[in-house]
Tab-separated table of C-alpha atoms in Angstrom:
chain	number	residue	atom	x	y	z
W	1	MET	CA	0.020	-0.019	0.052
W	2	ARG	CA	1.092	3.533	-0.705
W	3	LYS	CA	0.634	6.585	1.454
W	4	LEU	CA	-2.508	8.515	0.681
W	5	GLY	CA	-1.559	11.356	-1.734
W	6	GLN	CA	1.818	9.861	-2.571
W	7	ILE	CA	3.936	11.752	-4.967
W	8	ASN	CA	7.289	10.308	-6.122
W	9	GLU	CA	8.639	13.361	-8.058
W	10	THR	CA	6.972	16.472	-9.410
W	11	ILE	CA	8.841	18.762	-11.736
W	12	LYS	CA	7.073	21.810	-13.173
W	13	THR	CA	8.607	24.021	-15.796
W	14	ARG	CA	7.235	26.488	-18.231
W	15	PRO	CA	9.646	27.080	-21.105
W	16	SER	CA	7.616	27.879	-24.342
W	17	ASN	CA	4.445	28.098	-22.228
W	18	VAL	CA	4.472	24.325	-21.635
W	19	ILE	CA	4.180	22.564	-18.228
W	20	THR	CA	5.465	19.087	-17.725
W	21	THR	CA	4.201	17.414	-14.543
W	22	THR	CA	5.476	14.036	-13.400
W	23	THR	CA	3.056	12.682	-10.727
W	24	THR	CA	1.056	9.738	-9.492
W	25	THR	CA	-2.653	9.498	-9.883
W	26	THR	CA	-3.937	11.145	-6.824
W	27	THR	CA	-2.028	14.434	-6.069
W	28	VAL	CA	-1.276	17.751	-7.580
W	29	THR	CA	1.287	19.769	-5.611
W	30	GLN	CA	0.863	23.432	-4.849
W	31	ASP	CA	3.288	26.146	-4.482
W	32	PRO	CA	4.265	26.590	-1.600
W	33	VAL	CA	3.711	22.973	-0.495
W	34	PRO	CA	0.592	23.125	1.739
W	35	PRO	CA	0.902	22.166	5.325
W	36	ARG	CA	-0.115	18.652	6.258
W	37	SER	CA	-3.525	18.059	7.841
W	38	SER	CA	-1.597	17.194	10.950
W	39	ASN	CA	0.838	19.969	11.659
W	40	THR	CA	1.937	18.710	15.060
W	41	HIS	CA	3.268	15.390	16.123
W	42	LEU	CA	0.506	12.996	17.128
W	43	GLN	CA	0.700	11.538	20.491
W	44	LEU	CA	-0.574	8.208	21.740
W	45	GLY	CA	-3.963	8.613	23.468
W	46	GLU	CA	-4.708	11.769	21.442
W	47	SER	CA	-8.233	12.183	20.041
W	48	HIS	CA	-9.132	14.656	17.262
W	49	LEU	CA	-12.277	16.632	17.611
W	50	PRO	CA	-14.467	16.308	14.440
W	51	TYR	CA	-15.118	19.365	12.413
W	52	ALA	CA	-18.548	20.512	11.459
W	53	GLU	CA	-20.640	18.105	9.407
W	54	GLU	CA	-20.932	18.718	5.663
W	55	ASP	CA	-22.558	16.901	2.849
W	56	ILE	CA	-20.334	14.756	0.549
W	57	LEU	CA	-21.340	14.282	-3.014
W	58	GLU	CA	-21.713	10.815	-4.471
W	59	ILE	CA	-20.592	10.420	-8.069
W	60	THR	CA	-20.908	7.335	-10.037
W	61	ASP	CA	-17.877	5.794	-11.865
W	62	PRO	CA	-17.206	7.058	-15.489
W	63	ASN	CA	-17.557	4.770	-18.418
W	64	ASN	CA	-15.814	7.013	-20.930
W	65	LYS	CA	-13.625	4.944	-23.213
W	66	ILE	CA	-13.336	7.420	-26.073
W	67	LEU	CA	-9.669	7.803	-26.837
W	68	ASN	CA	-9.502	9.737	-30.067
W	69	LYS	CA	-12.357	12.111	-29.597
W	70	PRO	CA	-11.222	15.507	-31.018
W	71	ALA	CA	-11.179	18.365	-28.577
W	72	PRO	CA	-14.143	20.816	-28.909
W	73	PRO	CA	-13.443	24.197	-30.523
W	74	PRO	CA	-12.373	26.824	-27.931
W	75	ASP	CA	-14.916	29.335	-26.729
W	76	PRO	CA	-13.829	32.635	-28.201
W	77	ASN	CA	-15.226	34.424	-25.124
W	78	GLY	CA	-13.845	32.089	-22.574
W	79	PRO	CA	-10.341	31.030	-21.315
W	80	PRO	CA	-8.259	28.675	-23.530
W	81	LEU	CA	-8.704	24.926	-23.116
W	82	LYS	CA	-5.668	23.483	-21.224
W	83	LYS	CA	-4.549	20.041	-22.570
W	84	ILE	CA	-3.521	17.184	-20.172
W	85	LEU	CA	-1.822	14.079	-21.545
W	86	PHE	CA	-1.914	10.820	-19.695
W	87	TRP	CA	1.463	9.586	-20.957
W	88	ASN	CA	1.245	6.062	-19.626
W	89	ASP	CA	-1.364	4.209	-17.381
W	90	ALA	CA	-2.231	3.909	-13.746
W	91	TYR	CA	-2.383	0.227	-12.889
W	92	SER	CA	-3.381	-0.539	-16.547
W	93	ILE	CA	-6.076	2.169	-16.464
W	94	LYS	CA	-5.079	4.690	-19.246
W	95	HIS	CA	-7.551	7.364	-18.122
W	96	PHE	CA	-6.118	7.354	-14.512
W	97	TYR	CA	-9.487	6.512	-13.101
W	98	PHE	CA	-10.739	9.994	-14.083
W	99	GLY	CA	-11.915	9.919	-17.693
W	100	TYR	CA	-11.246	11.659	-21.073
W	101	GLY	CA	-12.080	14.913	-22.578
W	102	ARG	CA	-13.496	17.906	-20.857
W	103	GLU	CA	-16.660	15.976	-19.567
W	104	PRO	CA	-15.029	14.649	-16.409
W	105	PHE	CA	-14.265	18.240	-15.243
W	106	LEU	CA	-17.894	19.142	-15.892
W	107	ARG	CA	-19.172	16.104	-14.187
W	108	ALA	CA	-17.042	16.758	-11.133
W	109	LYS	CA	-18.189	20.433	-11.090
W	110	CYS	CA	-14.572	21.633	-10.990
W	111	PRO	CA	-14.377	25.400	-10.146
W	112	VAL	CA	-12.250	25.720	-13.221
W	113	ASN	CA	-13.337	23.173	-15.832
W	114	THR	CA	-11.689	24.397	-19.177
W	115	CYS	CA	-9.307	21.496	-19.393
W	116	TYR	CA	-9.229	18.387	-21.680
W	117	THR	CA	-7.520	15.005	-20.947
W	118	THR	CA	-6.443	12.314	-23.383
W	119	SER	CA	-4.087	9.379	-23.496
W	120	ASN	CA	-3.612	9.698	-27.297
W	121	ARG	CA	-0.139	11.060	-27.774
W	122	SER	CA	-0.837	12.042	-31.380
W	123	LEU	CA	-4.053	13.986	-30.691
W	124	PHE	CA	-2.214	17.190	-30.259
W	125	PRO	CA	1.335	18.376	-31.077
W	126	LEU	CA	3.430	17.759	-27.973
W	127	ASN	CA	4.431	21.508	-27.809
W	128	GLU	CA	0.711	22.291	-27.270
W	129	ILE	CA	0.333	19.952	-24.213
W	130	ASP	CA	0.014	21.973	-20.911
W	131	ALA	CA	0.624	19.056	-18.569
W	132	VAL	CA	1.846	15.486	-18.814
W	133	VAL	CA	0.754	12.911	-16.199
W	134	TRP	CA	3.174	10.081	-15.701
W	135	HIS	CA	2.701	7.126	-13.410
W	136	TRP	CA	5.908	5.819	-11.879
W	137	ARG	CA	4.651	2.130	-11.488
W	138	SER	CA	3.413	1.784	-15.059
W	139	GLN	CA	5.019	-0.887	-17.172
W	140	ASP	CA	5.527	1.982	-19.814
W	141	ARG	CA	8.503	3.873	-18.430
W	142	SER	CA	9.040	5.904	-21.565
W	143	PHE	CA	9.350	9.727	-21.678
W	144	PRO	CA	8.453	12.127	-24.396
W	145	LYS	CA	11.162	12.456	-26.923
W	146	LYS	CA	11.356	16.154	-26.178
W	147	ARG	CA	10.787	16.917	-22.433
W	148	TYR	CA	9.323	20.387	-22.667
W	149	GLY	CA	10.798	22.306	-19.846
W	150	GLN	CA	-21.796	11.011	-14.273
W	151	VAL	CA	-24.226	13.260	-13.453
W	152	TYR	CA	-24.781	13.724	-9.695
W	153	LEU	CA	-27.208	15.557	-7.362
W	154	ARG	CA	-26.644	17.364	-4.139
W	155	ARG	CA	-29.305	16.257	-1.917
W	156	HIS	CA	-30.038	15.386	1.748
W	157	PRO	CA	-30.945	11.665	2.017
W	158	LEU	CA	-34.276	11.055	3.628
W	159	PRO	CA	-33.692	10.167	7.284
W	160	ASP	CA	-33.847	6.448	7.907
W	161	GLN	CA	-36.211	5.008	10.336
W	162	TYR	CA	-34.344	3.704	13.342
W	163	ARG	CA	-32.190	0.792	12.429
W	164	ASN	CA	-30.308	-1.558	14.678
W	165	TYR	CA	-26.923	-2.119	12.969
W	166	ALA	CA	-26.066	-4.705	15.445
W	167	GLN	CA	-29.025	-6.939	14.718
W	168	GLY	CA	-28.206	-10.377	13.338
W	169	LYS	CA	-24.387	-9.889	13.661
W	170	THR	CA	-22.917	-12.909	15.568
W	171	LYS	CA	-19.173	-12.182	15.132
W	172	MET	CA	-16.962	-9.659	16.635
W	173	ALA	CA	-14.050	-8.525	14.303
W	174	ALA	CA	-12.676	-9.257	10.918
W	175	TRP	CA	-9.295	-8.513	9.341
W	176	PHE	CA	-8.428	-8.859	5.685
W	177	VAL	CA	-4.578	-8.871	5.403
W	178	SER	CA	-1.923	-10.073	2.993
W	179	ASN	CA	1.140	-8.399	4.391
W	180	CYS	CA	2.142	-10.478	7.321
W	181	HIS	CA	5.124	-8.646	8.706
W	182	THR	CA	4.850	-4.784	8.828
W	183	MET	CA	6.940	-1.914	10.210
W	184	GLY	CA	3.975	-0.654	12.276
W	185	GLY	CA	3.547	-3.886	14.229
W	186	ARG	CA	-0.164	-4.268	13.535
W	187	GLU	CA	0.096	-8.116	13.679
W	188	ARG	CA	1.330	-7.750	17.328
W	189	VAL	CA	-1.757	-5.750	18.248
W	190	VAL	CA	-4.117	-8.252	16.645
W	191	GLN	CA	-2.355	-11.121	18.437
W	192	MET	CA	-2.945	-9.347	21.715
W	193	LEU	CA	-6.552	-8.495	20.917
W	194	ARG	CA	-7.191	-12.195	20.484
W	195	ARG	CA	-6.692	-12.743	24.158
W	196	TRP	CA	-9.994	-11.017	24.844
W	197	ILE	CA	-12.122	-10.852	21.604
W	198	GLN	CA	-12.695	-12.954	18.508
W	199	VAL	CA	-10.762	-11.855	15.405
W	200	ASP	CA	-11.341	-13.701	12.184
W	201	GLN	CA	-8.341	-13.293	9.728
W	202	TYR	CA	-8.904	-13.479	6.031
W	203	GLY	CA	-6.304	-13.446	3.163
W	204	GLY	CA	-2.795	-14.541	2.694
W	205	CYS	CA	-1.967	-14.160	6.432
W	206	GLY	CA	-4.976	-16.049	7.754
W	207	THR	CA	-6.881	-19.237	7.502
W	208	LEU	CA	-10.089	-17.804	6.102
W	209	LYS	CA	-10.558	-16.883	2.346
W	210	CYS	CA	-12.600	-14.343	0.544
W	211	SER	CA	-11.365	-13.653	-2.909
W	212	ARG	CA	-10.771	-10.132	-4.084
W	213	LYS	CA	-12.644	-11.213	-7.382
W	214	GLN	CA	-15.715	-11.492	-4.953
W	215	ALA	CA	-15.143	-8.174	-3.305
W	216	ASN	CA	-18.934	-7.282	-3.266
W	217	ASN	CA	-19.776	-10.552	-1.696
W	218	CYS	CA	-17.012	-10.137	0.851
W	219	GLU	CA	-18.385	-6.613	1.910
W	220	THR	CA	-21.887	-8.082	2.097
W	221	MET	CA	-20.595	-10.698	4.401
W	222	LEU	CA	-18.865	-8.184	6.626
W	223	SER	CA	-21.922	-5.989	6.871
W	224	LYS	CA	-24.194	-8.879	7.743
W	225	ASP	CA	-22.003	-10.977	10.159
W	226	TYR	CA	-19.345	-8.647	11.809
W	227	LYS	CA	-19.562	-5.735	14.094
W	228	PHE	CA	-16.002	-4.446	13.648
W	229	TYR	CA	-13.397	-4.395	11.001
W	230	LEU	CA	-9.677	-3.890	11.746
W	231	SER	CA	-8.569	-1.096	9.437
W	232	PHE	CA	-4.971	-1.360	10.543
W	233	GLU	CA	-2.309	0.451	8.430
W	234	ASN	CA	0.988	-1.308	7.754
W	235	SER	CA	2.956	1.941	8.347
W	236	LEU	CA	2.585	4.451	11.160
W	237	CYS	CA	3.267	7.656	9.386
W	238	LYS	CA	1.793	11.080	9.575
W	239	ASP	CA	-1.149	11.406	7.023
W	240	TYR	CA	-0.918	7.781	5.954
W	241	VAL	CA	-4.506	6.626	5.564
W	242	THR	CA	-5.584	4.203	2.890
W	243	GLU	CA	-8.566	2.505	1.518
W	244	LYS	CA	-8.573	0.203	4.648
W	245	LEU	CA	-10.716	2.919	6.259
W	246	PHE	CA	-12.536	4.561	3.347
W	247	SER	CA	-13.869	1.396	1.764
W	248	LYS	CA	-15.350	0.141	5.138
W	249	LEU	CA	-17.194	3.409	5.696
W	250	ARG	CA	-19.369	2.637	2.737
W	251	ILE	CA	-20.643	-0.680	4.332
W	252	ASP	CA	-22.354	-1.426	7.631
W	253	VAL	CA	-19.309	-2.327	9.738
W	254	LEU	CA	-17.534	-0.236	12.394
W	255	PRO	CA	-13.835	0.422	11.358
W	256	VAL	CA	-11.186	0.286	14.103
W	257	VAL	CA	-8.250	2.321	12.777
W	258	TYR	CA	-4.572	1.947	13.675
W	259	GLY	CA	-2.397	4.589	12.166
W	260	PHE	CA	-1.160	8.126	12.501
W	261	GLY	CA	-3.573	9.839	10.261
W	262	ASN	CA	-5.739	12.808	11.398
W	263	TYR	CA	-8.830	10.736	10.998
W	264	SER	CA	-11.133	13.501	12.150
W	265	MET	CA	-10.141	15.476	9.063
W	266	LEU	CA	-10.876	12.656	6.712
W	267	ALA	CA	-13.884	10.739	7.986
W	268	PRO	CA	-17.365	11.707	9.325
W	269	PRO	CA	-17.630	12.457	13.088
W	270	HIS	CA	-18.096	9.353	15.298
W	271	SER	CA	-17.701	6.996	12.382
W	272	TYR	CA	-14.666	4.963	13.580
W	273	ILE	CA	-12.665	3.878	16.680
W	274	ASP	CA	-9.097	5.038	16.884
W	275	ALA	CA	-7.059	2.291	18.553
W	276	LEU	CA	-4.233	4.550	19.547
W	277	SER	CA	-6.544	6.794	21.491
W	278	PHE	CA	-6.633	4.080	24.121
W	279	PRO	CA	-3.782	3.598	26.680
W	280	ASN	CA	-3.182	-0.080	25.685
W	281	VAL	CA	-4.702	-2.887	23.744
W	282	LYS	CA	-6.570	-4.361	26.830
W	283	ALA	CA	-8.478	-1.046	27.109
W	284	LEU	CA	-9.348	-1.142	23.395
W	285	ALA	CA	-10.623	-4.688	23.747
W	286	ASP	CA	-12.727	-3.719	26.814
W	287	TYR	CA	-14.323	-1.008	24.820
W	288	LEU	CA	-15.102	-3.266	21.880
W	289	LEU	CA	-16.704	-5.755	24.261
W	290	TYR	CA	-18.790	-2.843	25.784
W	291	LEU	CA	-20.081	-1.941	22.371
W	292	HIS	CA	-20.645	-5.591	21.552
W	293	HIS	CA	-23.088	-5.887	24.472
W	294	ASN	CA	-24.671	-2.424	24.167
W	295	ASP	CA	-26.630	-1.989	20.900
W	296	THR	CA	-27.523	1.677	21.609
W	297	ALA	CA	-23.931	2.696	22.033
W	298	TYR	CA	-22.870	0.567	18.983
W	299	ASN	CA	-25.529	2.210	16.759
W	300	GLN	CA	-24.364	5.798	17.586
W	301	TYR	CA	-21.439	5.031	15.270
W	302	PHE	CA	-23.751	4.815	12.407
W	303	ALA	CA	-25.854	8.021	13.052
W	304	TRP	CA	-23.620	9.896	10.580
W	305	LYS	CA	-25.032	7.814	7.692
W	306	ARG	CA	-28.169	9.797	7.730
W	307	PHE	CA	-26.359	12.999	6.867
W	308	HIS	CA	-23.233	11.956	4.945
W	309	VAL	CA	-22.588	10.046	1.773
W	310	ILE	CA	-19.167	8.527	1.183
W	311	PRO	CA	-18.006	9.322	-2.388
W	312	THR	CA	-17.081	6.686	-4.766
W	313	ASP	CA	-13.394	6.079	-5.649
W	314	TRP	CA	-13.850	8.190	-8.869
W	315	ALA	CA	-15.294	11.000	-7.007
W	316	ARG	CA	-12.237	11.046	-4.684
W	317	LYS	CA	-9.771	10.685	-7.466
W	318	SER	CA	-11.349	13.401	-9.625
W	319	ARG	CA	-10.469	16.178	-7.041
W	320	PRO	CA	-6.708	16.488	-7.801
W	321	PHE	CA	-7.513	16.702	-11.545
W	322	CYS	CA	-9.847	19.586	-10.826
W	323	GLN	CA	-6.932	21.194	-8.831
W	324	MET	CA	-4.601	20.600	-11.716
W	325	CYS	CA	-6.995	22.230	-14.261
W	326	GLU	CA	-7.428	25.294	-11.957
W	327	ARG	CA	-3.644	25.673	-11.517
W	328	LEU	CA	-2.889	25.369	-15.211
W	329	HIS	CA	-4.951	28.417	-15.625
W	330	LYS	CA	-3.844	30.478	-12.773
W	331	ASP	CA	-0.358	29.574	-11.774
W	332	ASN	CA	2.666	30.383	-14.014
W	333	SER	CA	5.260	29.744	-11.374
W	334	THR	CA	8.321	27.447	-11.812
W	335	HIS	CA	9.465	25.240	-8.843
W	336	ILE	CA	11.183	22.045	-8.216
W	337	TYR	CA	9.745	20.216	-5.134
W	338	ASP	CA	11.718	17.914	-2.867
W	339	MET	CA	9.290	14.971	-2.727
W	340	GLN	CA	11.830	12.958	-0.721
W	341	LYS	CA	11.622	15.390	2.147
W	342	TRP	CA	7.748	15.684	1.939
W	343	PHE	CA	7.067	12.017	1.701
W	344	VAL	CA	9.768	10.414	3.713
W	345	VAL	CA	11.486	12.955	6.018
W	346	ASP	CA	8.297	14.808	7.087
W	347	SER	CA	6.233	11.693	7.501
W	348	ASP	CA	7.621	11.007	11.011
W	349	CYS	CA	7.135	7.349	10.663
W	350	ILE	CA	7.701	5.036	13.668
W	351	THR	CA	8.301	1.321	13.886
W	352	LYS	CA	6.920	-1.371	16.133
W	353	SER	CA	10.157	-1.080	18.127
W	354	ASP	CA	9.540	2.566	18.973
W	355	ARG	CA	9.179	3.206	22.710
W	356	LYS	CA	5.956	5.060	22.085
W	357	LEU	CA	4.299	1.883	21.138
W	358	LYS	CA	5.583	-0.357	23.943
W	359	SER	CA	3.050	0.841	26.482
W	360	PHE	CA	0.290	0.299	23.989
W	361	ASN	CA	1.149	-3.187	22.668
W	362	GLY	CA	2.723	-4.531	25.765
W	363	LYS	CA	6.109	-5.331	24.203
């Protein structure tokens, strides 16, 4: 797994009015580099107060497979259309999970939408391209020969009648995991939790199986049978939060998070349990057992579902492209960013041997 918003290297230049951007699929840098969501060192036992509730738009996945569609003529009364070229692919997806043309920017209601994406390298002359998006893990590691410097609705969902999310659930906690030995020591925490509660382990590190090819069936099973899901990160780094949390917020299971992300900035209020806000694993287990036997308290962790909608993966991944389009129109600066410092040095990662964790995991 990679850190949320990971960037390996970003170089932005503007000779001949052309920008070349080398980036991953989910981040566009800003100048100056914006502060992290957590601008202080997180301490064990610290809880983050949630910010005010707000509606989150739900956007369906795009199905735009048009590659060679010509760009529309520019609006003589509007700003010029900025051209963005997907040079290779993101995990075999050539449209980088966003889409082609101008339509994705309109569908996402980007504040600035006069941009056009394509993966057809011959659609425009290279010197007319404003940004090149290049994924570092693609099998295609080539570079340009000349390296120039869903329709959605905003709505309030109708309030559900009272629902008991604990009803019919006979099992405590589930954990899907394929990385058996991690720097953050999550496996040690699970080992200790098993002293007091039931934890069913699926995947390559466990005895139970639920194939990724049947992801929908697995999520249905989790929602029906389990009260908790262990959303434990493999690395304990500032701002490192992955799909282990976000994918479980969409279903009817309560995530227990283990990581150094500022979760109150990323998830609806009272929608998760932060393991590291407890003094030790025993205290965490005691609280899970309390919720297991108290349906009223357990259901309070699902009250947010009446007022919030978790966006789909495409909706989340469209935001950096909106930001890219806006910046191409507004920012003419030139800067080289030190991504090693941002991603590694400033991450403040700790390992399972760090003394800060010893009082929590008992080792």
